[in-house]
Short mmCIF file of C-alpha atoms in Angstrom, two decimals:
data_model
loop_
_atom_site.label_atom_id
_atom_site.label_comp_id
_atom_site.label_asym_id
_atom_site.label_seq_id
_atom_site.Cartn_x
_atom_site.Cartn_y
_atom_site.Cartn_z
CA UNK A 1 -8.12 -10.06 12.43
CA UNK A 2 -5.32 -9.17 10.04
CA UNK A 3 -2.59 -11.72 10.66
CA UNK A 4 0.84 -10.05 10.62
CA UNK A 5 3.97 -11.63 9.18
CA UNK A 6 6.04 -14.07 11.22
CA UNK A 7 3.11 -15.48 13.17
CA UNK A 8 2.22 -18.30 10.82
CA UNK A 9 4.77 -21.06 10.34
CA UNK A 10 6.25 -21.41 6.86
CA UNK A 11 4.23 -24.49 5.80
CA UNK A 12 0.99 -22.80 6.85
CA UNK A 13 1.47 -19.47 5.09
CA UNK A 14 2.99 -21.09 2.02
CA UNK A 15 0.07 -23.47 1.56
CA UNK A 16 -2.46 -20.70 2.12
CA UNK A 17 -0.67 -18.45 -0.38
CA UNK A 18 -0.62 -21.32 -2.87
CA UNK A 19 -4.37 -21.76 -2.35
CA UNK A 20 -5.16 -18.07 -2.50
CA UNK A 21 -3.37 -17.28 -5.77
CA UNK A 22 -5.50 -19.42 -8.11
CA UNK A 23 -8.61 -18.53 -6.12
CA UNK A 24 -7.96 -14.83 -6.61
CA UNK A 25 -7.35 -15.46 -10.30
CA UNK A 26 -10.76 -17.12 -10.59
CA UNK A 27 -12.46 -14.38 -8.57
CA UNK A 28 -10.87 -11.70 -10.72
CA UNK A 29 -11.97 -13.41 -13.93
CA UNK A 30 -15.52 -13.89 -12.66
CA UNK A 31 -15.77 -10.34 -11.37
CA UNK A 32 -14.59 -8.95 -14.67
CA UNK A 33 -16.92 -11.18 -16.65
CA UNK A 34 -20.05 -10.30 -14.71
CA UNK A 35 -19.53 -6.65 -15.43
CA UNK A 36 -20.45 -3.87 -17.75
CA UNK A 37 -17.77 -1.42 -18.76
CA UNK A 38 -18.73 1.06 -16.02
CA UNK A 39 -17.88 -1.61 -13.46
CA UNK A 40 -14.18 -0.82 -13.11
CA UNK A 41 -14.67 2.73 -11.77
CA UNK A 42 -17.63 1.53 -9.69
CA UNK A 43 -15.57 -1.18 -7.98
CA UNK A 44 -12.70 1.24 -7.39
CA UNK A 45 -14.88 3.90 -5.82
CA UNK A 46 -16.81 1.31 -3.78
CA UNK A 47 -13.54 -0.02 -2.38
CA UNK A 48 -12.56 3.49 -1.36
CA UNK A 49 -16.06 3.90 0.11
CA UNK A 50 -15.59 0.87 2.38
CA UNK A 51 -12.23 2.25 3.49
CA UNK A 52 -13.90 5.52 4.43
CA UNK A 53 -16.88 3.76 6.02
CA UNK A 54 -14.49 1.84 8.26
CA UNK A 55 -13.47 5.18 9.78
CA UNK A 56 -16.97 5.87 11.07
CA UNK A 57 -17.24 4.66 14.65
CA UNK A 58 -20.33 2.98 16.00
CA UNK A 59 -20.69 3.57 19.72
CA UNK A 60 -21.82 0.41 21.49
CA UNK A 61 -21.96 1.82 24.98
CA UNK A 62 -19.56 1.82 27.91
CA UNK A 63 -17.14 3.98 25.98
CA UNK A 64 -16.30 1.35 23.39
CA UNK A 65 -17.03 1.48 19.71
CA UNK A 66 -16.75 -0.79 16.73
CA UNK A 67 -16.61 -0.27 13.03
CA UNK A 68 -17.86 -1.84 9.84
CA UNK A 69 -15.79 -4.59 8.21
CA UNK A 70 -17.75 -4.51 5.01
CA UNK A 71 -17.53 -7.92 3.33
CA UNK A 72 -21.25 -8.63 3.52
CA UNK A 73 -22.16 -5.06 2.61
CA UNK A 74 -20.03 -5.25 -0.54
CA UNK A 75 -21.43 -8.65 -1.48
CA UNK A 76 -24.97 -7.29 -1.22
CA UNK A 77 -24.15 -4.13 -3.17
CA UNK A 78 -21.87 -5.53 -5.89
CA UNK A 79 -22.49 -9.27 -5.97
CA UNK A 80 -20.28 -11.96 -4.44
CA UNK A 81 -17.46 -12.09 -7.01
CA UNK A 82 -16.95 -8.35 -7.24
CA UNK A 83 -17.33 -8.12 -3.46
CA UNK A 84 -14.58 -10.68 -2.89
CA UNK A 85 -12.35 -8.93 -5.42
CA UNK A 86 -12.78 -5.53 -3.78
CA UNK A 87 -12.08 -6.97 -0.32
CA UNK A 88 -8.92 -8.61 -1.72
CA UNK A 89 -7.78 -5.29 -3.16
CA UNK A 90 -8.47 -3.59 0.18
CA UNK A 91 -6.43 -6.21 2.03
CA UNK A 92 -3.45 -5.68 -0.28
CA UNK A 93 -3.60 -1.92 0.22
CA UNK A 94 -3.91 -2.36 3.98
CA UNK A 95 -0.89 -4.66 4.07
CA UNK A 96 1.32 -2.38 1.96
CA UNK A 97 0.21 1.14 2.79
CA UNK A 98 -1.24 0.90 6.30
CA UNK A 99 0.75 -2.06 7.63
CA UNK A 100 -2.36 -3.96 8.70
CA UNK A 101 -1.49 -7.59 8.11
CA UNK A 102 1.62 -9.14 6.68
CA UNK A 103 2.82 -9.53 3.11
CA UNK A 104 3.58 -13.24 3.29
CA UNK A 105 0.41 -13.70 5.35
CA UNK A 106 -1.62 -12.03 2.60
CA UNK A 107 -2.80 -15.40 1.31
CA UNK A 108 -4.12 -16.32 4.74
CA UNK A 109 -5.84 -12.97 5.17
CA UNK A 110 -7.37 -13.12 1.69
CA UNK A 111 -8.76 -16.59 2.34
CA UNK A 112 -10.09 -15.67 5.79
CA UNK A 113 -11.69 -12.35 4.96
CA UNK A 114 -12.08 -11.94 1.22
CA UNK A 115 -13.04 -15.46 0.17
CA UNK A 116 -14.56 -17.19 3.21
CA UNK A 117 -15.73 -13.95 4.81
CA UNK A 118 -17.66 -12.83 1.75
CA UNK A 119 -18.98 -16.33 1.03
CA UNK A 120 -20.25 -16.81 4.58
CA UNK A 121 -21.78 -13.34 4.53
CA UNK A 122 -23.42 -13.55 1.13
CA UNK A 123 -25.09 -16.96 1.28
CA UNK A 124 -27.35 -16.36 4.33
CA UNK A 125 -28.33 -12.96 2.96
CA UNK A 126 -29.14 -14.52 -0.41
CA UNK A 127 -31.07 -17.45 1.07
CA UNK A 128 -33.49 -15.23 2.97
CA UNK A 129 -33.56 -12.27 0.61
CA UNK A 130 -36.95 -12.89 -0.98
CA UNK A 131 -38.68 -13.92 2.22
CA UNK A 132 -40.15 -11.93 5.06
CA UNK A 133 -36.97 -12.48 7.05
CA UNK A 134 -34.78 -10.56 4.61
CA UNK A 135 -33.13 -8.37 7.22
CA UNK A 136 -32.55 -11.33 9.52
CA UNK A 137 -30.69 -12.90 6.62
CA UNK A 138 -28.50 -9.84 6.20
CA UNK A 139 -27.87 -9.75 9.94
CA UNK A 140 -27.00 -13.44 9.95
CA UNK A 141 -24.72 -12.87 6.97
CA UNK A 142 -22.74 -10.11 8.66
CA UNK A 143 -22.45 -12.15 11.84
CA UNK A 144 -21.37 -15.36 10.10
CA UNK A 145 -18.87 -13.50 7.95
CA UNK A 146 -16.91 -12.00 10.84
CA UNK A 147 -17.22 -15.13 12.97
CA UNK A 148 -15.94 -17.36 10.15
CA UNK A 149 -12.94 -15.08 9.50
CA UNK A 150 -12.11 -15.02 13.19
CA UNK A 151 -12.33 -18.79 13.64
CA UNK A 152 -10.20 -19.38 10.55
CA UNK A 153 -7.54 -16.91 11.73
CA UNK A 154 -7.37 -18.51 15.17
CA UNK A 155 -7.20 -21.99 13.64
CA UNK A 156 -4.33 -20.95 11.39
CA UNK A 157 -2.45 -19.56 14.38
CA UNK A 158 -3.09 -22.80 16.25
CA UNK A 159 -1.82 -24.84 13.31
CA UNK A 160 1.34 -22.74 13.36
CA UNK A 161 2.04 -23.98 16.83
CA UNK A 162 0.91 -20.97 18.85
CA UNK A 163 -0.65 -22.62 21.88
CA UNK A 164 -3.15 -20.29 23.47
CA UNK A 165 -4.29 -20.82 27.04
CA UNK A 166 -7.92 -21.96 27.01
CA UNK A 167 -9.11 -18.90 28.92
CA UNK A 168 -7.51 -16.58 26.37
CA UNK A 169 -8.94 -18.54 23.48
CA UNK A 170 -12.40 -18.26 24.99
CA UNK A 171 -11.91 -14.56 25.57
CA UNK A 172 -10.87 -13.93 21.99
CA UNK A 173 -13.72 -16.04 20.64
CA UNK A 174 -16.07 -13.97 22.81
CA UNK A 175 -14.58 -10.79 21.43
CA UNK A 176 -15.05 -12.09 17.89
CA UNK A 177 -18.67 -12.96 18.70
CA UNK A 178 -19.36 -9.43 19.95
CA UNK A 179 -17.70 -7.97 16.86
CA UNK A 180 -19.68 -10.34 14.65
CA UNK A 181 -23.03 -9.31 16.12
CA UNK A 182 -22.02 -5.68 15.77
CA UNK A 183 -21.09 -6.24 12.12
CA UNK A 184 -24.49 -7.84 11.51
CA UNK A 185 -26.28 -4.91 13.12
CA UNK A 186 -24.21 -2.31 11.26
CA UNK A 187 -24.69 -4.06 7.91
CA UNK A 188 -28.47 -4.16 8.42
CA UNK A 189 -28.76 -0.54 9.45
CA UNK A 190 -26.50 0.68 6.64
CA UNK A 191 -28.29 -1.38 3.99
CA UNK A 192 -31.68 -0.18 5.23
CA UNK A 193 -30.50 3.41 5.08
CA UNK A 194 -29.07 2.87 1.61
CA UNK A 195 -32.31 1.26 0.45
CA UNK A 196 -34.23 4.28 1.64
CA UNK A 197 -31.95 6.62 -0.33
CA UNK A 198 -31.40 4.50 -3.41
CA UNK A 199 -33.88 1.61 -3.60
CA UNK A 200 -32.39 -0.03 -6.67
CA UNK A 201 -28.86 -0.31 -5.28
CA UNK A 202 -29.45 -3.31 -3.04
CA UNK A 203 -32.14 -5.23 -4.84
CA UNK A 204 -30.54 -5.34 -8.25
CA UNK A 205 -27.38 -7.20 -7.42
CA UNK A 206 -28.68 -9.70 -4.92
CA UNK A 207 -31.74 -10.60 -6.94
CA UNK A 208 -29.94 -10.83 -10.26
CA UNK A 209 -28.12 -13.90 -9.02
CA UNK A 210 -30.90 -14.86 -6.63
CA UNK A 211 -31.83 -18.32 -7.86
CA UNK A 212 -30.73 -21.27 -5.79
CA UNK A 213 -28.58 -23.48 -7.97
CA UNK A 214 -26.50 -26.54 -7.26
CA UNK A 215 -23.32 -24.55 -7.42
CA UNK A 216 -24.59 -22.33 -4.63
CA UNK A 217 -25.60 -25.33 -2.51
CA UNK A 218 -22.14 -26.80 -3.04
CA UNK A 219 -20.52 -23.45 -2.17
CA UNK A 220 -22.59 -23.34 1.02
CA UNK A 221 -21.58 -26.87 1.97
CA UNK A 222 -17.94 -26.11 1.23
CA UNK A 223 -18.06 -22.95 3.33
CA UNK A 224 -19.69 -24.73 6.26
CA UNK A 225 -17.23 -27.61 6.12
CA UNK A 226 -14.18 -25.36 5.99
CA UNK A 227 -15.39 -23.39 9.01
CA UNK A 228 -16.24 -26.57 10.91
CA UNK A 229 -12.81 -28.03 10.14
CA UNK A 230 -11.19 -24.85 11.42
CA UNK A 231 -13.31 -25.01 14.57
CA UNK A 232 -12.24 -28.64 14.99
CA UNK A 233 -8.59 -27.68 14.70
CA UNK A 234 -9.16 -24.97 17.27
CA UNK A 235 -10.79 -27.36 19.74
CA UNK A 236 -8.07 -29.94 19.14
CA UNK A 237 -5.36 -27.38 19.79
CA UNK A 238 -6.60 -26.73 23.32
CA UNK A 239 -6.26 -30.37 24.33
CA UNK A 240 -2.82 -31.51 25.47
CA UNK A 241 -0.94 -32.59 22.37
CA UNK A 242 -4.27 -32.22 20.62
CA UNK A 243 -3.25 -32.08 16.98
CA UNK A 244 -0.91 -35.05 17.20
CA UNK A 245 -3.58 -37.08 18.94
CA UNK A 246 -6.14 -36.27 16.28
CA UNK A 247 -3.62 -37.19 13.62
CA UNK A 248 -2.91 -40.50 15.32
CA UNK A 249 -6.58 -41.33 15.68
CA UNK A 250 -7.21 -40.65 12.03
CA UNK A 251 -4.30 -42.93 11.20
CA UNK A 252 -2.21 -40.19 9.67
CA UNK A 253 1.55 -40.52 9.96
CA UNK A 254 2.81 -38.80 13.07
CA UNK A 255 4.31 -35.43 12.38
CA UNK A 256 4.33 -31.92 13.67
CA UNK A 257 2.04 -30.67 10.94
CA UNK A 258 0.54 -33.82 9.49
CA UNK A 259 -1.75 -31.92 7.16
CA UNK A 260 1.07 -30.10 5.46
CA UNK A 261 3.54 -32.66 4.20
CA UNK A 262 5.00 -31.41 0.98
CA UNK A 263 7.75 -32.48 -1.41
CA UNK A 264 10.02 -29.96 0.27
CA UNK A 265 8.91 -31.31 3.59
CA UNK A 266 9.71 -29.15 6.59
CA UNK A 267 11.24 -26.69 4.17
CA UNK A 268 14.70 -28.14 4.17
CA UNK A 269 16.65 -29.56 1.31
CA UNK A 270 18.95 -32.13 2.81
CA UNK A 271 21.48 -32.59 0.06
CA UNK A 272 22.61 -28.97 0.18
CA UNK A 273 23.67 -29.20 3.81
CA UNK A 274 23.77 -26.39 6.36
CA UNK A 275 20.55 -25.35 8.03
CA UNK A 276 20.70 -21.66 7.12
CA UNK A 277 21.29 -22.21 3.46
CA UNK A 278 18.81 -25.03 3.02
CA UNK A 279 16.07 -23.06 4.75
CA UNK A 280 16.56 -20.04 2.57
CA UNK A 281 16.98 -22.10 -0.59
CA UNK A 282 13.92 -24.22 0.16
CA UNK A 283 11.84 -21.15 0.89
CA UNK A 284 12.85 -19.43 -2.33
CA UNK A 285 12.43 -22.63 -4.30
CA UNK A 286 8.98 -23.12 -2.81
CA UNK A 287 7.93 -19.60 -3.67
CA UNK A 288 9.32 -19.98 -7.18
CA UNK A 289 7.49 -23.29 -7.64
CA UNK A 290 4.23 -21.73 -6.48
CA UNK A 291 4.76 -18.93 -8.96
CA UNK A 292 5.52 -21.28 -11.86
CA UNK A 293 2.55 -23.53 -11.10
CA UNK A 294 0.21 -20.55 -10.91
CA UNK A 295 1.54 -18.94 -14.07
CA UNK A 296 1.29 -22.22 -15.98
CA UNK A 297 -2.17 -22.95 -14.57
CA UNK A 298 -3.41 -19.49 -15.51
CA UNK A 299 -1.94 -19.83 -18.97
CA UNK A 300 -3.53 -23.25 -19.57
CA UNK A 301 -6.86 -22.15 -18.13
CA UNK A 302 -6.86 -19.11 -20.39
CA UNK A 303 -6.07 -21.24 -23.43
CA UNK A 304 -8.73 -23.84 -22.60
CA UNK A 305 -11.38 -21.22 -22.19
CA UNK A 306 -10.48 -19.55 -25.45
CA UNK A 307 -10.64 -22.82 -27.37
CA UNK A 308 -14.07 -23.83 -26.23
CA UNK A 309 -15.70 -20.47 -26.48
CA UNK B 1 -7.15 5.30 9.65
CA UNK B 2 -3.48 5.99 10.07
CA UNK B 3 -1.75 8.12 7.50
CA UNK B 4 1.65 6.63 8.00
CA UNK B 5 3.42 7.37 4.79
CA UNK B 6 2.22 10.81 3.90
CA UNK B 7 5.66 12.36 3.94
CA UNK B 8 7.45 9.72 1.91
CA UNK B 9 9.78 10.82 -0.82
CA UNK B 10 9.05 9.11 -4.13
CA UNK B 11 11.08 11.41 -6.35
CA UNK B 12 14.85 11.48 -6.05
CA UNK B 13 17.47 9.20 -4.57
CA UNK B 14 19.08 5.90 -5.50
CA UNK B 15 16.27 3.70 -4.22
CA UNK B 16 13.57 5.91 -5.71
CA UNK B 17 14.97 5.57 -9.22
CA UNK B 18 15.21 1.82 -8.97
CA UNK B 19 12.84 -0.07 -11.26
CA UNK B 20 9.58 -0.85 -9.41
CA UNK B 21 9.79 -4.51 -10.46
CA UNK B 22 13.20 -4.82 -8.80
CA UNK B 23 11.83 -3.20 -5.66
CA UNK B 24 8.89 -5.62 -5.55
CA UNK B 25 11.21 -8.63 -5.89
CA UNK B 26 13.55 -7.30 -3.23
CA UNK B 27 10.62 -6.55 -0.89
CA UNK B 28 9.46 -10.16 -1.09
CA UNK B 29 13.02 -11.50 -0.81
CA UNK B 30 13.78 -9.42 2.30
CA UNK B 31 10.54 -10.29 4.05
CA UNK B 32 10.99 -13.95 3.16
CA UNK B 33 14.55 -13.88 4.45
CA UNK B 34 13.40 -12.34 7.73
CA UNK B 35 10.56 -14.85 8.06
CA UNK B 36 12.93 -17.78 7.55
CA UNK B 37 15.26 -16.77 10.40
CA UNK B 38 14.03 -19.55 12.68
CA UNK B 39 15.87 -18.74 15.90
CA UNK B 40 17.60 -15.47 15.08
CA UNK B 41 20.52 -14.35 17.22
CA UNK B 42 20.70 -10.76 18.42
CA UNK B 43 23.58 -10.20 15.98
CA UNK B 44 21.51 -11.32 13.01
CA UNK B 45 18.64 -9.02 13.99
CA UNK B 46 21.04 -6.11 14.50
CA UNK B 47 22.59 -6.71 11.09
CA UNK B 48 19.14 -6.68 9.46
CA UNK B 49 18.27 -3.46 11.27
CA UNK B 50 21.54 -1.80 10.18
CA UNK B 51 21.08 -2.90 6.56
CA UNK B 52 17.54 -1.52 6.48
CA UNK B 53 18.58 1.74 8.14
CA UNK B 54 21.40 2.08 5.62
CA UNK B 55 18.95 1.57 2.77
CA UNK B 56 16.65 4.21 4.24
CA UNK B 57 19.60 6.59 4.49
CA UNK B 58 20.60 5.84 0.90
CA UNK B 59 17.04 6.70 -0.11
CA UNK B 60 17.47 10.07 1.65
CA UNK B 61 14.54 9.35 3.95
CA UNK B 62 14.56 10.73 7.47
CA UNK B 63 15.91 7.55 9.04
CA UNK B 64 14.74 8.18 12.59
CA UNK B 65 11.26 9.02 11.35
CA UNK B 66 11.03 5.85 9.29
CA UNK B 67 12.24 3.77 12.24
CA UNK B 68 9.66 5.42 14.45
CA UNK B 69 6.85 4.95 11.93
CA UNK B 70 7.50 1.24 11.70
CA UNK B 71 7.07 1.11 15.49
CA UNK B 72 3.35 1.60 14.89
CA UNK B 73 2.90 -2.13 14.38
CA UNK B 74 4.40 -2.93 17.76
CA UNK B 75 1.31 -2.49 19.98
CA UNK B 76 -0.75 -4.80 17.80
CA UNK B 77 1.95 -7.39 17.25
CA UNK B 78 3.00 -7.04 20.88
CA UNK B 79 -0.34 -8.39 22.02
CA UNK B 80 0.14 -11.57 20.00
CA UNK B 81 3.73 -11.89 21.18
CA UNK B 82 2.44 -11.66 24.73
CA UNK B 83 0.18 -14.61 23.97
CA UNK B 84 3.17 -16.60 22.74
CA UNK B 85 5.17 -15.48 25.77
CA UNK B 86 2.39 -16.58 28.14
CA UNK B 87 2.23 -19.97 26.47
CA UNK B 88 5.77 -20.44 27.71
CA UNK B 89 7.99 -19.79 24.70
CA UNK B 90 9.88 -16.66 25.69
CA UNK B 91 12.53 -16.74 22.99
CA UNK B 92 10.00 -17.24 20.22
CA UNK B 93 7.95 -14.30 21.51
CA UNK B 94 10.96 -11.98 21.33
CA UNK B 95 11.98 -13.18 17.91
CA UNK B 96 8.43 -12.72 16.58
CA UNK B 97 8.31 -9.19 17.92
CA UNK B 98 11.70 -8.27 16.44
CA UNK B 99 11.02 -9.94 13.11
CA UNK B 100 7.64 -8.26 12.76
CA UNK B 101 9.26 -4.89 13.36
CA UNK B 102 11.88 -5.62 10.69
CA UNK B 103 9.22 -6.74 8.18
CA UNK B 104 7.20 -3.60 8.87
CA UNK B 105 10.34 -1.52 8.38
CA UNK B 106 10.99 -3.17 5.02
CA UNK B 107 7.46 -2.45 3.83
CA UNK B 108 7.73 1.11 5.17
CA UNK B 109 10.91 1.80 3.22
CA UNK B 110 9.54 0.40 -0.03
CA UNK B 111 6.19 2.18 0.20
CA UNK B 112 7.72 5.54 1.08
CA UNK B 113 10.13 5.38 -1.86
CA UNK B 114 7.68 4.09 -4.48
CA UNK B 115 4.43 5.48 -5.81
CA UNK B 116 1.78 2.88 -4.93
CA UNK B 117 0.24 2.71 -8.43
CA UNK B 118 3.70 2.00 -9.82
CA UNK B 119 4.21 -0.79 -7.31
CA UNK B 120 0.98 -2.58 -8.25
CA UNK B 121 1.75 -2.03 -11.92
CA UNK B 122 4.93 -4.01 -11.21
CA UNK B 123 2.72 -6.73 -9.70
CA UNK B 124 0.87 -6.77 -13.03
CA UNK B 125 4.21 -7.52 -14.70
CA UNK B 126 4.40 -10.66 -12.56
CA UNK B 127 1.03 -11.86 -13.85
CA UNK B 128 -1.23 -10.61 -11.06
CA UNK B 129 -4.67 -10.35 -12.75
CA UNK B 130 -5.03 -7.04 -14.59
CA UNK B 131 -8.52 -6.41 -13.25
CA UNK B 132 -7.37 -6.72 -9.64
CA UNK B 133 -4.47 -4.35 -10.30
CA UNK B 134 -6.76 -1.78 -11.91
CA UNK B 135 -9.26 -1.98 -9.04
CA UNK B 136 -6.42 -1.47 -6.56
CA UNK B 137 -5.13 1.56 -8.43
CA UNK B 138 -8.59 3.12 -8.51
CA UNK B 139 -9.28 2.38 -4.84
CA UNK B 140 -6.01 4.03 -3.91
CA UNK B 141 -6.85 7.04 -6.05
CA UNK B 142 -10.20 7.72 -4.36
CA UNK B 143 -9.30 6.45 -0.91
CA UNK B 144 -8.15 9.79 0.46
CA UNK B 145 -10.94 11.76 -1.24
CA UNK B 146 -13.67 9.68 0.38
CA UNK B 147 -11.85 9.47 3.70
CA UNK B 148 -11.76 13.27 3.80
CA UNK B 149 -15.46 13.34 2.97
CA UNK B 150 -16.21 10.89 5.79
CA UNK B 151 -14.23 13.01 8.21
CA UNK B 152 -16.14 16.15 7.18
CA UNK B 153 -19.44 14.37 7.80
CA UNK B 154 -18.29 13.16 11.19
CA UNK B 155 -17.26 16.68 12.12
CA UNK B 156 -20.64 17.98 10.98
CA UNK B 157 -22.38 15.37 13.12
CA UNK B 158 -20.30 16.29 16.15
CA UNK B 159 -20.85 20.02 15.54
CA UNK B 160 -24.61 19.49 15.64
CA UNK B 161 -24.26 18.06 19.12
CA UNK B 162 -23.84 14.40 18.23
CA UNK B 163 -25.73 11.97 20.37
CA UNK B 164 -25.33 8.75 22.25
CA UNK B 165 -27.07 5.42 22.52
CA UNK B 166 -29.44 4.11 19.89
CA UNK B 167 -29.65 7.45 18.09
CA UNK B 168 -25.90 7.53 17.59
CA UNK B 169 -25.98 4.09 15.99
CA UNK B 170 -28.67 5.25 13.58
CA UNK B 171 -26.80 8.45 12.85
CA UNK B 172 -23.60 6.59 12.04
CA UNK B 173 -25.53 4.27 9.72
CA UNK B 174 -27.02 7.36 8.08
CA UNK B 175 -23.58 8.87 7.58
CA UNK B 176 -22.42 5.72 5.83
CA UNK B 177 -25.57 5.63 3.69
CA UNK B 178 -25.07 9.22 2.56
CA UNK B 179 -21.41 8.46 1.97
CA UNK B 180 -22.51 5.53 -0.16
CA UNK B 181 -24.82 7.54 -2.34
CA UNK B 182 -22.20 10.25 -2.81
CA UNK B 183 -19.66 7.59 -3.74
CA UNK B 184 -22.15 6.04 -6.15
CA UNK B 185 -22.66 9.38 -7.87
CA UNK B 186 -18.92 9.93 -7.89
CA UNK B 187 -18.41 6.58 -9.58
CA UNK B 188 -20.86 7.54 -12.33
CA UNK B 189 -19.08 10.87 -12.82
CA UNK B 190 -15.68 9.22 -12.86
CA UNK B 191 -16.95 6.77 -15.47
CA UNK B 192 -18.22 9.57 -17.69
CA UNK B 193 -14.97 11.45 -17.35
CA UNK B 194 -13.01 8.33 -18.21
CA UNK B 195 -15.20 7.71 -21.25
CA UNK B 196 -14.54 11.28 -22.32
CA UNK B 197 -10.85 10.46 -22.29
CA UNK B 198 -11.25 7.39 -24.46
CA UNK B 199 -11.78 4.66 -21.83
CA UNK B 200 -12.72 1.34 -23.41
CA UNK B 201 -13.03 -1.07 -20.51
CA UNK B 202 -9.40 -1.35 -19.40
CA UNK B 203 -6.85 1.16 -18.22
CA UNK B 204 -3.72 1.66 -20.30
CA UNK B 205 -0.92 -0.65 -19.29
CA UNK B 206 2.34 0.53 -17.78
CA UNK B 207 5.24 0.31 -20.18
CA UNK B 208 8.49 -1.10 -18.88
CA UNK B 209 11.86 -0.21 -20.25
CA UNK B 210 14.54 -2.91 -19.98
CA UNK B 211 16.43 -3.09 -16.69
CA UNK B 212 19.49 -0.87 -16.48
CA UNK B 213 22.87 -2.09 -15.27
CA UNK B 214 22.36 -0.33 -11.95
CA UNK B 215 18.98 -2.07 -11.49
CA UNK B 216 20.55 -5.47 -12.04
CA UNK B 217 23.49 -4.64 -9.78
CA UNK B 218 21.22 -3.56 -6.92
CA UNK B 219 18.94 -6.56 -7.48
CA UNK B 220 21.81 -9.02 -7.16
CA UNK B 221 23.34 -7.15 -4.22
CA UNK B 222 19.98 -7.18 -2.44
CA UNK B 223 19.39 -10.88 -3.05
CA UNK B 224 22.93 -11.59 -1.84
CA UNK B 225 22.32 -9.55 1.33
CA UNK B 226 19.07 -11.40 1.99
CA UNK B 227 20.96 -14.70 1.80
CA UNK B 228 24.08 -13.61 3.66
CA UNK B 229 22.09 -12.84 6.81
CA UNK B 230 21.48 -16.57 7.15
CA UNK B 231 25.25 -17.24 7.12
CA UNK B 232 25.90 -15.24 10.28
CA UNK B 233 26.29 -17.79 13.03
CA UNK B 234 27.25 -15.71 16.04
#
């Protein structure tokens, strides 16, 4: 599910990076805030633990085996913010050290797996945690988490203009579904085993933030709508000229990627002339702009918070 | 888990002594430059490959080994390229495959010439949240310890005969649970040890000396190279 570099088109990865940067900043702030001082080593060791746990194979019969992904497990053990932060850190290490996933595609991978994956895994587990169906909730969480990441990744590829044959799309969705069910089952069995060994580990974190509040309802709605949109994109991409047709029907101006019109549209600056130079200049300029906006935003946010505290 | 970069050389050589911040900027610039080659000609790809191989040689890495290590991404990326190929865009499939290899090679060179904690400390310099950077450094520190522990437990399971079917699933879950509780204990011990060394909630920050002339020279040369590739029109 790790998207490598060069598969997403420039507008897609650039927008996702631009989205991911402030989101990671918020996640990092929240994760740090919700912590005691022993949290830093705990998060570090837990991240390493998930890495190691991913090495353990789960035989599923017929000679195949799957492994844990871990987003839901981390959310249940550490809470959603810390869970998302640790998954983000893992994704960066995987991209740089183990060459799983691209560097420019890091934003896409973080959104798919760290943000949406953990959100979609945590909310079902949380919703059912105090009821009799607790373990069904955890199972559902694991399943939804992997399924959501998979659908988002496929939708991003489709938006980048990679047209998959319908049969292949169905096959990969089926594969994701099998993986998702496996993830649910593994998460349940691991959490049960952990609860037997260390009863406080699971309960504490999930229950501490266990009240249903409006923000959680809104987060759930947002998560569901993002996944549904991605699924819609996926369905549209299988129809002939699907995306353009959808764009036309919705009355959007016709374009190759109608959703991603930007000031440096199509990543070319016309006045500079020469395709090679304008592409490179526009790309660098875009990256620089993203960086400036994020740095300024972070600075302002920090100042605002300080003044009203 | 693939230990790709175990035999990297992070000590001596021109590239090794380069400031980590410069290396991070050049890493992004090179990968960006490769990604923006829309319909690369064979000459452009060959030039990129030669430049990267030359950099690896300048870093005194075993060039062939580095080239071979970067090949590890090919099976995975190859599957996706096949999808693109099947959807009828042959040229794009080839360019994706070649560009992915070049990106992987760039990352491979940087990571085998730079200590990972130093690289993320450079990210901190560019305003990546401190907490994220610290978590990454700690994960990397304990990654190999816990991976070794997991491998020992797997070996122990296999040595006791292992099993198949439902029992194997339970056993694997048990291994992870035991791994968890050992990690949990380890975290508590690490915390105590850190407190003993004066830990007060954050790790000490990396200190950066100003860039040297050679750093600036290599930075500008690298940025120039990344742009020049786009000029080649053969």
